[in-house]
Each structure stands twice: as C-alpha cells, then as structure tokens.
Amino acid sequence: MSGVRTRLSAMMFLQYFVWGVWFVTMGTYLGQTRHFTDQQIGAAYGAMAIAAIVSPFFMGIIADRFFASEKLLALLHIVGGVVMWFISRQTEWGTFYPLLLLYALCFMPTLSLTNSISFHNVKDPARDFPIIRVLGTIGWIAAGIIVGKALHADALVLPMQLAAGASIILGLYSLALPHTPPKGAGQPFSVRDALGLDALSLLRNRDFLIFVLGSFLLCIPLQFYYTFTNLFLNEIKAPEPAFIQTFGQMSEIFFMILLPVVLRRYGIKVIMLVGMLAWSLRYFAFGNGNVGSGMWLLYAGILLHGVCYDFFFVSGQIYTDQRAGEKIRAAAQGFINFVTNGVGYLVGAAVSGRVVNEYATVTNSQVTHDWHAIWIVPATGALVVFVLFAVLFRPKSQTEPTVIEPTGASLPA
C-alpha cells in the first residue's frame, strides 16, 4: 500500500505543479508581454471558471461511465499539454483565448479524476488522502519557486511551456497508476447528479441559503487575487513575485493543521467570519503596501492566504457536509463547487477585469495602474459580505466537523 500511496502522491505533486507553474503568472505575461487588456486578462482567468461549470457534465456523461480514470487522466493531460504548447505560441487574443478555453476544458476534469483515483486506491481515505493531497500543495510551491526564484520568468512565456511539458509527463505517468474503473458504468446520466441539484432541498434551510449566497458573493472580490496579484507585484517591482506568492501555500499547510482545533473551540460561524474578514484585510494590506517601508504589508497579505482559504472554504465544505448528511453529501459538495468555483469566479473574473481597467493609465505604450484604488474595491466588497454574513448567518447548532472528500476544483493559491 505504501507503494500505491507514493505513486498517488507523485501524481498529486505533478497535477498541481502543472497548474501552478502557469496559472499564477499568466496575468503578468498577458499584460506586460502580450499587452492584452485588463478585461482580456480577466476573461483568460474566467476560462477556468467556465470549465468548472462544464466539467460536471463531462464527468457525468463520459468520465464516470465509460473510461478507466487513469486512462482518461492520461489522455486529458497529453492533449492538454499539446494545447498548452500551442497556446504559448499565440500572440493575438483571437487565437489565444479559444485555445486557453480548450485547455481549461481538458484540465478541470483532471482535478476530480486525481481525487477519484486517490480515494479508490487507498484503504482508509480519512487517514491517507490528506497525506497524498498535501503533495499537491507542495507541487504548487515548487512551481512558484522554479518560476519566480530560479528562472525569474513571471513575464515570460516559459511557464506555459513548462506546463506543457509537465502535463505530457503526467499524462504518460498516469498510465502507470493503479487501475480505477469508471464508477458509474451502466448508469444513466443525470443532470441533477452532475450539478448536485438534489442539494437544492437544503436551500429551504435559511442558514444554508445565506451560506450559499455569501459564498457566491465572496467569490467575486476573491477573483481579484487570483487574476491580478502577480501582475500587481511585478508592476510595483516587488522581489521575485511568483516565489513570494508561494508563502501563501506554506501558510495554507499550517492553518489546515490548525483548523480542526479552532473549529472545535470557536465554532463554524466564527471561523468562517475570520476567513471572510481576512480577505478584506489582505486587500487593504495590498492597497497600502509598497516595496519600501510597506513591504511587510505585502508579505502579510500573502501570508493571510491560509486563513482566507482554509477558514472560509475548507470550513465551508465542512459546514456543507454537516448540513447535507450522508445521503446527499456528494450532491451538496458538487452544488457548492458549481456556485463558487464556477459561477462565482466567472462573475468575479469579469468584474475584476473591468475594475482594474478603470484605473489603468497608458504612457508611452506602457500600462500602469492605480493599485491603491483597485484594491480598495475588493477590500470593500469582501467587508460588506462579511458584515452581511455576520448579521444574517445564524447556524442553529455546532456539530463536530467530519472528514470530507474535496470536490476537486478549489484553487490552492
């Protein structure tokens, strides 16, 4: 079994290395090198959200019914690697975006596939999966160190080429993974199952409805971070931006370990509110930071990632699990994933691109931004959601957190 865990851990490392090596710095490359507009940069990141919306249908119609998971994973990564290579060769938006969308449609299902392969091939998922999954976070960190510190390639096309090569390597490696037959073979496809619509019954519960609406609204300001942080750090000449952004994943590991303890002590509402407030504080820190005396604010904003992500999204998954129960657990997690990583981030990508463009200035063909004004917008938005959530969200009871299966599409950065 240790040999299987090792192979699954290597799979997870490569999976998130492939994602992290290009995703973090794409905004900087598109803005500073390709000179695409801020709206186009937002749309580029929105491609992943579109894929997150489509992915459940693909998984339900094809992946879960007809193909062994490891073989489909291999196919998607090999095709995705080839597509990413062609993306790296594009200089015009009209050809770049369709290929990026195609790549996103190849990549997003692999997040669920790697989780499914892991859960199917370990005896005790509650014990073994966290150890396997943490290698994914380490893979993301390794990608940032290579791009930001070793290669200083934030504004170069090289990260996309590295992603293309690593994706093909992972595709070939996937053929050596344990056999994982399709879990839904012989079963008819159901839209309700694919989108988790059975969980709609939970919306009759006022607290769960507030939780869903709060999660959706929070994802709109959140997309500012994923889309524009690297461009912001490069524009203000912060040292090794892609590297220092990995500090966020390092903090994520620490706060993930801390989460069960603080959940038991303070309860789900307090922890989720702390996570929401951390997003607002992060943006205020970015808005007032600089590469001189305010550099500590930039580091603080990055290090808050563990609180931002773990205390809201992971605890939110736990809350969803508690409210759903065993019968509709998978449907509830799928529904939340659709609302947040799909629709929420898609709206956030459009909003962030428009806002950043409003504060852009072009001088001698060089684009600069009023980042203080930009970061105040998501900071205020997250703060408003925090206040509304604090007033309206009143869970009736606090139950012991349970171990859940990650839905596979949440960003680790």
Short mmCIF file of C-alpha atoms in Angstrom, two decimals:
data_model
loop_
_atom_site.label_atom_id
_atom_site.label_comp_id
_atom_site.label_asym_id
_atom_site.label_seq_id
_atom_site.Cartn_x
_atom_site.Cartn_y
_atom_site.Cartn_z
CA MET A 1 0.00 0.00 0.00
CA SER A 2 2.90 2.38 0.68
CA GLY A 3 3.96 1.94 -2.95
CA VAL A 4 0.47 2.93 -4.11
CA ARG A 5 0.46 5.98 -1.83
CA THR A 6 3.84 7.01 -3.23
CA ARG A 7 2.55 6.78 -6.81
CA LEU A 8 -0.60 8.71 -5.92
CA SER A 9 1.45 11.36 -4.10
CA ALA A 10 3.66 11.81 -7.17
CA MET A 11 0.51 12.15 -9.28
CA MET A 12 -0.81 14.86 -6.97
CA PHE A 13 2.53 16.70 -6.97
CA LEU A 14 2.60 16.80 -10.77
CA GLN A 15 -1.09 17.70 -11.02
CA TYR A 16 -0.71 20.90 -9.04
CA PHE A 17 2.73 21.66 -10.42
CA VAL A 18 1.18 21.72 -13.89
CA TRP A 19 -1.49 24.15 -12.68
CA GLY A 20 0.67 26.38 -10.52
CA VAL A 21 3.54 26.77 -12.98
CA TRP A 22 1.47 28.84 -15.45
CA PHE A 23 -1.67 30.00 -13.66
CA VAL A 24 -0.09 32.39 -11.14
CA THR A 25 1.97 34.36 -13.64
CA MET A 26 -0.35 34.32 -16.66
CA GLY A 27 -1.76 37.77 -15.87
CA THR A 28 1.71 39.31 -15.82
CA TYR A 29 2.68 37.63 -19.09
CA LEU A 30 -0.53 38.68 -20.82
CA GLY A 31 -0.34 42.26 -19.56
CA GLN A 32 3.36 43.11 -19.74
CA THR A 33 4.49 40.93 -22.65
CA ARG A 34 1.45 40.37 -24.86
CA HIS A 35 -0.11 43.76 -23.94
CA PHE A 36 -3.61 42.31 -23.68
CA THR A 37 -6.21 44.49 -21.97
CA ASP A 38 -7.24 44.06 -18.35
CA GLN A 39 -10.66 42.80 -19.47
CA GLN A 40 -8.94 40.19 -21.60
CA ILE A 41 -6.78 39.13 -18.67
CA GLY A 42 -9.93 38.76 -16.57
CA ALA A 43 -11.57 36.72 -19.33
CA ALA A 44 -8.50 34.49 -19.53
CA TYR A 45 -8.85 33.57 -15.87
CA GLY A 46 -12.60 33.24 -16.36
CA ALA A 47 -11.92 30.41 -18.82
CA MET A 48 -11.12 28.16 -15.87
CA ALA A 49 -14.45 29.09 -14.25
CA ILE A 50 -16.31 28.24 -17.46
CA ALA A 51 -14.55 24.89 -17.48
CA ALA A 52 -15.54 24.35 -13.84
CA ILE A 53 -19.19 24.82 -14.85
CA VAL A 54 -18.91 22.41 -17.80
CA SER A 55 -16.74 19.81 -16.05
CA PRO A 56 -19.55 18.09 -14.07
CA PHE A 57 -21.38 17.31 -17.32
CA PHE A 58 -18.23 15.86 -18.86
CA MET A 59 -17.55 13.78 -15.76
CA GLY A 60 -21.12 12.53 -15.61
CA ILE A 61 -21.54 11.78 -19.31
CA ILE A 62 -18.09 10.36 -20.14
CA ALA A 63 -15.60 10.01 -17.31
CA ASP A 64 -17.77 8.25 -14.75
CA ARG A 65 -19.44 5.88 -17.21
CA PHE A 66 -17.13 4.72 -19.98
CA PHE A 67 -13.40 5.11 -19.24
CA ALA A 68 -10.99 3.98 -16.56
CA SER A 69 -10.00 7.09 -14.63
CA GLU A 70 -6.23 6.66 -15.03
CA LYS A 71 -6.52 6.30 -18.82
CA LEU A 72 -8.76 9.33 -19.16
CA LEU A 73 -6.39 11.30 -16.94
CA ALA A 74 -3.54 10.33 -19.26
CA LEU A 75 -5.46 11.38 -22.37
CA LEU A 76 -6.56 14.72 -20.96
CA HIS A 77 -3.07 15.66 -19.78
CA ILE A 78 -1.37 14.65 -23.00
CA VAL A 79 -3.90 16.54 -25.12
CA GLY A 80 -3.79 19.44 -22.66
CA GLY A 81 -0.01 19.57 -22.84
CA VAL A 82 -0.11 19.79 -26.63
CA VAL A 83 -2.78 22.51 -26.48
CA MET A 84 -0.76 24.47 -23.91
CA TRP A 85 2.26 24.37 -26.19
CA PHE A 86 0.20 25.89 -29.00
CA ILE A 87 -1.13 28.49 -26.53
CA SER A 88 2.44 29.53 -25.78
CA ARG A 89 2.94 30.25 -29.50
CA GLN A 90 0.00 32.67 -29.78
CA THR A 91 0.45 36.43 -29.89
CA GLU A 92 -3.12 37.53 -30.68
CA TRP A 93 -6.12 37.39 -28.37
CA GLY A 94 -8.36 35.94 -31.08
CA THR A 95 -6.31 32.76 -31.25
CA PHE A 96 -5.04 32.72 -27.66
CA TYR A 97 -8.40 32.67 -25.86
CA PRO A 98 -10.11 29.79 -27.75
CA LEU A 99 -7.06 27.59 -27.18
CA LEU A 100 -6.94 28.57 -23.50
CA LEU A 101 -10.60 27.66 -23.13
CA LEU A 102 -9.92 24.31 -24.79
CA TYR A 103 -7.04 23.72 -22.40
CA ALA A 104 -9.22 24.62 -19.40
CA LEU A 105 -11.83 22.11 -20.57
CA CYS A 106 -9.09 19.46 -20.65
CA PHE A 107 -7.60 20.40 -17.29
CA MET A 108 -10.54 20.96 -14.96
CA PRO A 109 -11.86 17.36 -15.08
CA THR A 110 -8.40 16.13 -14.07
CA LEU A 111 -8.85 17.69 -10.62
CA SER A 112 -11.79 15.40 -9.91
CA LEU A 113 -10.09 12.46 -11.59
CA THR A 114 -6.99 12.68 -9.39
CA ASN A 115 -9.20 12.79 -6.30
CA SER A 116 -11.26 9.82 -7.52
CA ILE A 117 -8.17 7.76 -8.30
CA SER A 118 -6.78 8.53 -4.84
CA PHE A 119 -9.94 7.65 -2.93
CA HIS A 120 -10.46 4.44 -4.92
CA ASN A 121 -6.99 3.08 -4.28
CA VAL A 122 -6.41 3.65 -0.56
CA LYS A 123 -7.88 1.62 2.26
CA ASP A 124 -8.53 4.48 4.65
CA PRO A 125 -9.26 7.77 2.79
CA ALA A 126 -9.62 9.75 6.01
CA ARG A 127 -6.11 8.75 7.03
CA ASP A 128 -4.34 8.50 3.68
CA PHE A 129 -5.84 11.21 1.45
CA PRO A 130 -4.60 14.29 3.38
CA ILE A 131 -1.03 12.96 3.14
CA ILE A 132 -1.44 12.39 -0.58
CA ARG A 133 -3.17 15.72 -1.22
CA VAL A 134 -0.58 17.81 0.61
CA LEU A 135 1.89 16.82 -2.10
CA GLY A 136 -0.31 18.85 -4.45
CA THR A 137 0.28 21.97 -2.39
CA ILE A 138 3.99 21.20 -2.36
CA GLY A 139 3.87 20.83 -6.14
CA TRP A 140 2.29 24.30 -6.44
CA ILE A 141 5.01 25.71 -4.16
CA ALA A 142 7.74 24.04 -6.23
CA ALA A 143 6.29 25.61 -9.37
CA GLY A 144 6.41 29.07 -7.81
CA ILE A 145 9.99 28.61 -6.64
CA ILE A 146 11.14 27.49 -10.10
CA VAL A 147 9.31 30.25 -12.00
CA GLY A 148 9.85 33.08 -9.53
CA LYS A 149 13.20 32.41 -7.90
CA ALA A 150 15.16 30.16 -10.23
CA LEU A 151 14.01 31.42 -13.64
CA HIS A 152 12.59 34.90 -12.88
CA ALA A 153 10.08 34.14 -15.63
CA ASP A 154 6.93 35.90 -14.40
CA ALA A 155 6.55 37.93 -17.60
CA LEU A 156 7.84 35.25 -19.96
CA VAL A 157 6.09 32.56 -21.96
CA LEU A 158 8.40 29.94 -20.40
CA PRO A 159 5.96 28.95 -17.60
CA MET A 160 3.38 27.89 -20.20
CA GLN A 161 6.00 25.81 -21.98
CA LEU A 162 6.99 24.21 -18.68
CA ALA A 163 3.32 23.44 -18.03
CA ALA A 164 3.02 21.84 -21.48
CA GLY A 165 5.98 19.55 -20.85
CA ALA A 166 4.95 18.66 -17.30
CA SER A 167 1.40 17.91 -18.45
CA ILE A 168 2.62 15.45 -21.07
CA ILE A 169 4.93 13.83 -18.48
CA LEU A 170 1.98 13.47 -16.07
CA GLY A 171 -0.13 12.03 -18.89
CA LEU A 172 2.43 9.34 -19.59
CA TYR A 173 2.93 8.71 -15.88
CA SER A 174 -0.83 8.28 -15.42
CA LEU A 175 -0.70 5.09 -17.46
CA ALA A 176 1.31 3.55 -14.61
CA LEU A 177 -1.26 4.47 -11.94
CA PRO A 178 -3.45 1.80 -10.31
CA HIS A 179 -6.43 0.73 -12.40
CA THR A 180 -9.54 2.71 -11.46
CA PRO A 181 -12.69 1.56 -13.31
CA PRO A 182 -15.48 4.05 -14.08
CA LYS A 183 -17.68 4.32 -11.01
CA GLY A 184 -20.88 4.98 -12.95
CA ALA A 185 -20.60 2.27 -15.60
CA GLY A 186 -24.04 1.22 -16.84
CA GLN A 187 -25.84 4.04 -15.06
CA PRO A 188 -27.78 6.73 -16.96
CA PHE A 189 -26.50 10.29 -16.89
CA SER A 190 -28.44 12.65 -14.65
CA VAL A 191 -28.20 16.44 -14.80
CA ARG A 192 -29.38 16.51 -11.20
CA ASP A 193 -26.42 14.37 -10.14
CA ALA A 194 -23.92 16.27 -12.30
CA LEU A 195 -24.77 19.66 -10.82
CA GLY A 196 -25.70 18.41 -7.39
CA LEU A 197 -29.28 19.62 -7.80
CA ASP A 198 -30.53 17.22 -5.15
CA ALA A 199 -28.86 19.65 -2.74
CA LEU A 200 -31.39 22.35 -3.70
CA SER A 201 -33.63 20.98 -0.99
CA LEU A 202 -31.08 22.32 1.51
CA LEU A 203 -31.87 25.87 0.37
CA ARG A 204 -35.14 25.64 2.28
CA ASN A 205 -32.93 25.99 5.34
CA ARG A 206 -32.41 29.73 5.81
CA ASP A 207 -28.90 29.36 7.22
CA PHE A 208 -27.72 27.21 4.33
CA LEU A 209 -29.24 29.65 1.85
CA ILE A 210 -27.33 32.53 3.48
CA PHE A 211 -24.17 30.44 3.39
CA VAL A 212 -24.56 29.75 -0.35
CA LEU A 213 -25.31 33.39 -1.18
CA GLY A 214 -22.42 34.58 0.98
CA SER A 215 -20.03 32.12 -0.67
CA PHE A 216 -21.11 33.26 -4.14
CA LEU A 217 -20.78 36.96 -3.32
CA LEU A 218 -17.38 36.49 -1.67
CA CYS A 219 -16.02 34.75 -4.78
CA ILE A 220 -16.48 37.97 -6.79
CA PRO A 221 -13.85 40.02 -4.89
CA LEU A 222 -11.75 36.87 -4.45
CA GLN A 223 -11.04 36.66 -8.16
CA PHE A 224 -9.07 39.91 -7.94
CA TYR A 225 -6.39 37.99 -6.03
CA TYR A 226 -6.07 35.05 -8.39
CA THR A 227 -6.15 37.18 -11.53
CA PHE A 228 -4.11 40.27 -10.73
CA THR A 229 -1.83 39.74 -7.71
CA ASN A 230 1.19 38.63 -9.72
CA LEU A 231 0.75 41.49 -12.20
CA PHE A 232 0.44 43.91 -9.26
CA LEU A 233 3.61 42.63 -7.57
CA ASN A 234 5.58 42.77 -10.81
CA GLU A 235 4.34 46.25 -11.66
CA ILE A 236 5.42 47.70 -8.31
CA LYS A 237 8.78 45.87 -8.63
CA ALA A 238 8.35 43.50 -5.70
CA PRO A 239 11.20 40.97 -5.46
CA GLU A 240 10.58 37.57 -7.07
CA PRO A 241 6.75 37.79 -7.08
CA ALA A 242 5.94 34.21 -8.12
CA PHE A 243 8.26 32.94 -5.40
CA ILE A 244 6.94 35.11 -2.57
CA GLN A 245 3.38 34.15 -3.54
CA THR A 246 4.23 30.57 -2.55
CA PHE A 247 4.33 31.80 1.06
CA GLY A 248 0.54 31.69 0.82
CA GLN A 249 0.57 27.94 0.20
CA MET A 250 3.05 27.46 3.02
CA SER A 251 0.67 29.23 5.38
CA GLU A 252 -2.18 27.13 3.99
CA ILE A 253 -0.50 23.96 5.23
CA PHE A 254 -0.09 25.45 8.72
CA PHE A 255 -3.67 26.68 9.02
CA MET A 256 -5.05 23.42 7.62
CA ILE A 257 -3.42 21.64 10.55
CA LEU A 258 -4.77 24.29 12.94
CA LEU A 259 -8.32 24.26 11.55
CA PRO A 260 -9.77 21.24 13.44
CA VAL A 261 -8.58 22.71 16.76
CA VAL A 262 -10.04 26.18 16.26
CA LEU A 263 -13.26 24.76 14.83
CA ARG A 264 -13.89 22.79 17.99
CA ARG A 265 -13.11 25.79 20.17
CA TYR A 266 -14.85 28.65 18.36
CA GLY A 267 -17.46 27.05 16.10
CA ILE A 268 -18.18 27.24 12.40
CA LYS A 269 -19.62 30.77 12.25
CA VAL A 270 -16.70 32.47 13.98
CA ILE A 271 -14.13 30.63 11.88
CA MET A 272 -15.92 31.41 8.61
CA LEU A 273 -16.21 35.07 9.57
CA VAL A 274 -12.49 35.21 10.36
CA GLY A 275 -11.81 33.75 6.90
CA MET A 276 -14.05 36.35 5.22
CA LEU A 277 -12.51 39.23 7.16
CA ALA A 278 -9.04 38.01 6.22
CA TRP A 279 -9.86 38.54 2.53
CA SER A 280 -10.75 42.16 3.19
CA LEU A 281 -7.65 42.73 5.34
CA ARG A 282 -5.49 41.16 2.64
CA TYR A 283 -6.71 43.64 0.05
CA PHE A 284 -6.32 46.61 2.40
CA ALA A 285 -2.76 45.42 3.01
CA PHE A 286 -2.08 45.23 -0.72
CA GLY A 287 -3.61 48.65 -1.26
CA ASN A 288 -1.34 50.29 1.32
CA GLY A 289 1.80 48.22 0.80
CA ASN A 290 4.88 49.09 -1.22
CA VAL A 291 8.35 47.73 -1.88
CA GLY A 292 9.90 50.05 0.70
CA SER A 293 8.67 50.54 4.24
CA GLY A 294 5.35 48.88 3.33
CA MET A 295 6.84 45.61 2.13
CA TRP A 296 5.66 43.92 5.33
CA LEU A 297 2.07 44.65 4.30
CA LEU A 298 2.59 42.80 1.02
CA TYR A 299 4.01 39.81 2.89
CA ALA A 300 1.14 39.96 5.38
CA GLY A 301 -1.41 39.96 2.58
CA ILE A 302 0.19 36.90 1.02
CA LEU A 303 0.59 35.04 4.31
CA LEU A 304 -3.09 35.59 5.08
CA HIS A 305 -3.89 33.08 2.36
CA GLY A 306 -4.00 30.20 4.81
CA VAL A 307 -6.67 31.97 6.85
CA CYS A 308 -8.51 33.20 3.75
CA TYR A 309 -8.76 29.81 2.12
CA ASP A 310 -8.83 27.30 4.96
CA PHE A 311 -11.03 29.22 7.39
CA PHE A 312 -13.71 30.03 4.84
CA PHE A 313 -13.64 27.48 2.02
CA VAL A 314 -12.50 24.37 3.87
CA SER A 315 -14.68 25.13 6.88
CA GLY A 316 -17.49 25.87 4.41
CA GLN A 317 -17.07 22.39 2.95
CA ILE A 318 -17.30 21.00 6.46
CA TYR A 319 -20.46 23.03 7.15
CA THR A 320 -21.97 21.76 3.89
CA ASP A 321 -21.15 18.19 4.88
CA GLN A 322 -22.79 18.66 8.26
CA ARG A 323 -25.98 20.09 6.80
CA ALA A 324 -26.26 17.65 3.90
CA GLY A 325 -25.73 14.38 5.69
CA GLU A 326 -24.61 11.16 4.06
CA LYS A 327 -27.46 10.78 1.56
CA ILE A 328 -26.87 13.96 -0.46
CA ARG A 329 -23.29 14.72 0.64
CA ALA A 330 -21.79 14.42 -2.84
CA ALA A 331 -24.61 16.43 -4.40
CA ALA A 332 -24.19 19.22 -1.86
CA GLN A 333 -20.43 19.46 -2.40
CA GLY A 334 -20.95 19.46 -6.16
CA PHE A 335 -23.53 22.22 -5.90
CA ILE A 336 -21.27 24.44 -3.78
CA ASN A 337 -18.42 23.84 -6.21
CA PHE A 338 -20.67 24.90 -9.11
CA VAL A 339 -21.80 28.07 -7.30
CA THR A 340 -18.34 29.18 -6.13
CA ASN A 341 -15.60 27.87 -8.44
CA GLY A 342 -17.91 28.07 -11.42
CA VAL A 343 -20.44 30.91 -11.43
CA GLY A 344 -18.85 32.98 -8.65
CA TYR A 345 -15.38 33.03 -10.15
CA LEU A 346 -16.77 33.65 -13.65
CA VAL A 347 -18.57 36.77 -12.46
CA GLY A 348 -15.52 37.76 -10.43
CA ALA A 349 -13.25 37.45 -13.48
CA ALA A 350 -15.45 39.84 -15.46
CA VAL A 351 -15.79 42.32 -12.60
CA SER A 352 -12.08 42.32 -11.71
CA GLY A 353 -11.03 42.90 -15.31
CA ARG A 354 -13.40 45.83 -15.67
CA VAL A 355 -12.36 47.43 -12.37
CA VAL A 356 -8.63 47.10 -13.00
CA ASN A 357 -9.08 48.60 -16.46
CA GLU A 358 -10.86 51.63 -14.95
CA TYR A 359 -7.69 52.51 -13.05
CA ALA A 360 -5.24 51.85 -15.90
CA THR A 361 -3.07 54.57 -17.46
CA VAL A 362 -1.16 54.25 -20.72
CA THR A 363 2.05 56.28 -21.02
CA ASN A 364 4.36 55.75 -23.99
CA SER A 365 2.70 52.38 -24.66
CA GLN A 366 3.39 51.36 -21.03
CA VAL A 367 0.36 50.43 -18.91
CA THR A 368 0.37 51.26 -15.21
CA HIS A 369 -2.37 51.07 -12.62
CA ASP A 370 -3.56 52.87 -9.52
CA TRP A 371 -3.32 49.76 -7.37
CA HIS A 372 -4.35 51.50 -4.16
CA ALA A 373 -7.69 52.43 -5.72
CA ILE A 374 -8.04 48.98 -7.29
CA TRP A 375 -7.51 47.00 -4.08
CA ILE A 376 -9.96 49.15 -2.16
CA VAL A 377 -12.78 47.80 -4.37
CA PRO A 378 -12.46 44.08 -3.46
CA ALA A 379 -11.48 45.02 0.11
CA THR A 380 -14.74 46.92 0.50
CA GLY A 381 -16.72 44.23 -1.29
CA ALA A 382 -15.38 41.49 0.97
CA LEU A 383 -16.02 43.65 4.04
CA VAL A 384 -19.65 44.21 3.02
CA VAL A 385 -20.14 40.47 2.56
CA PHE A 386 -18.51 39.91 5.97
CA VAL A 387 -20.94 42.30 7.69
CA LEU A 388 -24.00 40.83 5.97
CA PHE A 389 -22.85 37.31 6.80
CA ALA A 390 -22.22 38.22 10.44
CA VAL A 391 -25.74 39.60 10.79
CA LEU A 392 -27.69 37.07 8.74
CA PHE A 393 -25.89 33.77 9.19
CA ARG A 394 -27.08 32.12 12.39
CA PRO A 395 -26.42 28.37 12.36
CA LYS A 396 -28.66 26.73 14.92
CA SER A 397 -26.14 24.22 16.16
CA GLN A 398 -22.45 23.46 16.00
CA THR A 399 -21.63 19.87 15.30
CA GLU A 400 -18.34 18.06 15.32
CA PRO A 401 -16.55 18.51 12.00
CA THR A 402 -16.32 15.47 9.78
CA VAL A 403 -13.79 14.42 7.17
CA ILE A 404 -14.95 15.28 3.66
CA GLU A 405 -13.83 14.50 0.16
CA PRO A 406 -12.58 17.63 -1.62
CA THR A 407 -14.65 18.44 -4.70
CA GLY A 408 -11.54 18.90 -6.79
CA ALA A 409 -11.84 22.39 -8.25
CA SER A 410 -10.82 24.75 -5.49
CA LEU A 411 -7.76 26.93 -6.03
CA PRO A 412 -4.81 26.33 -3.78
CA ALA A 413 -3.46 29.73 -4.39
#
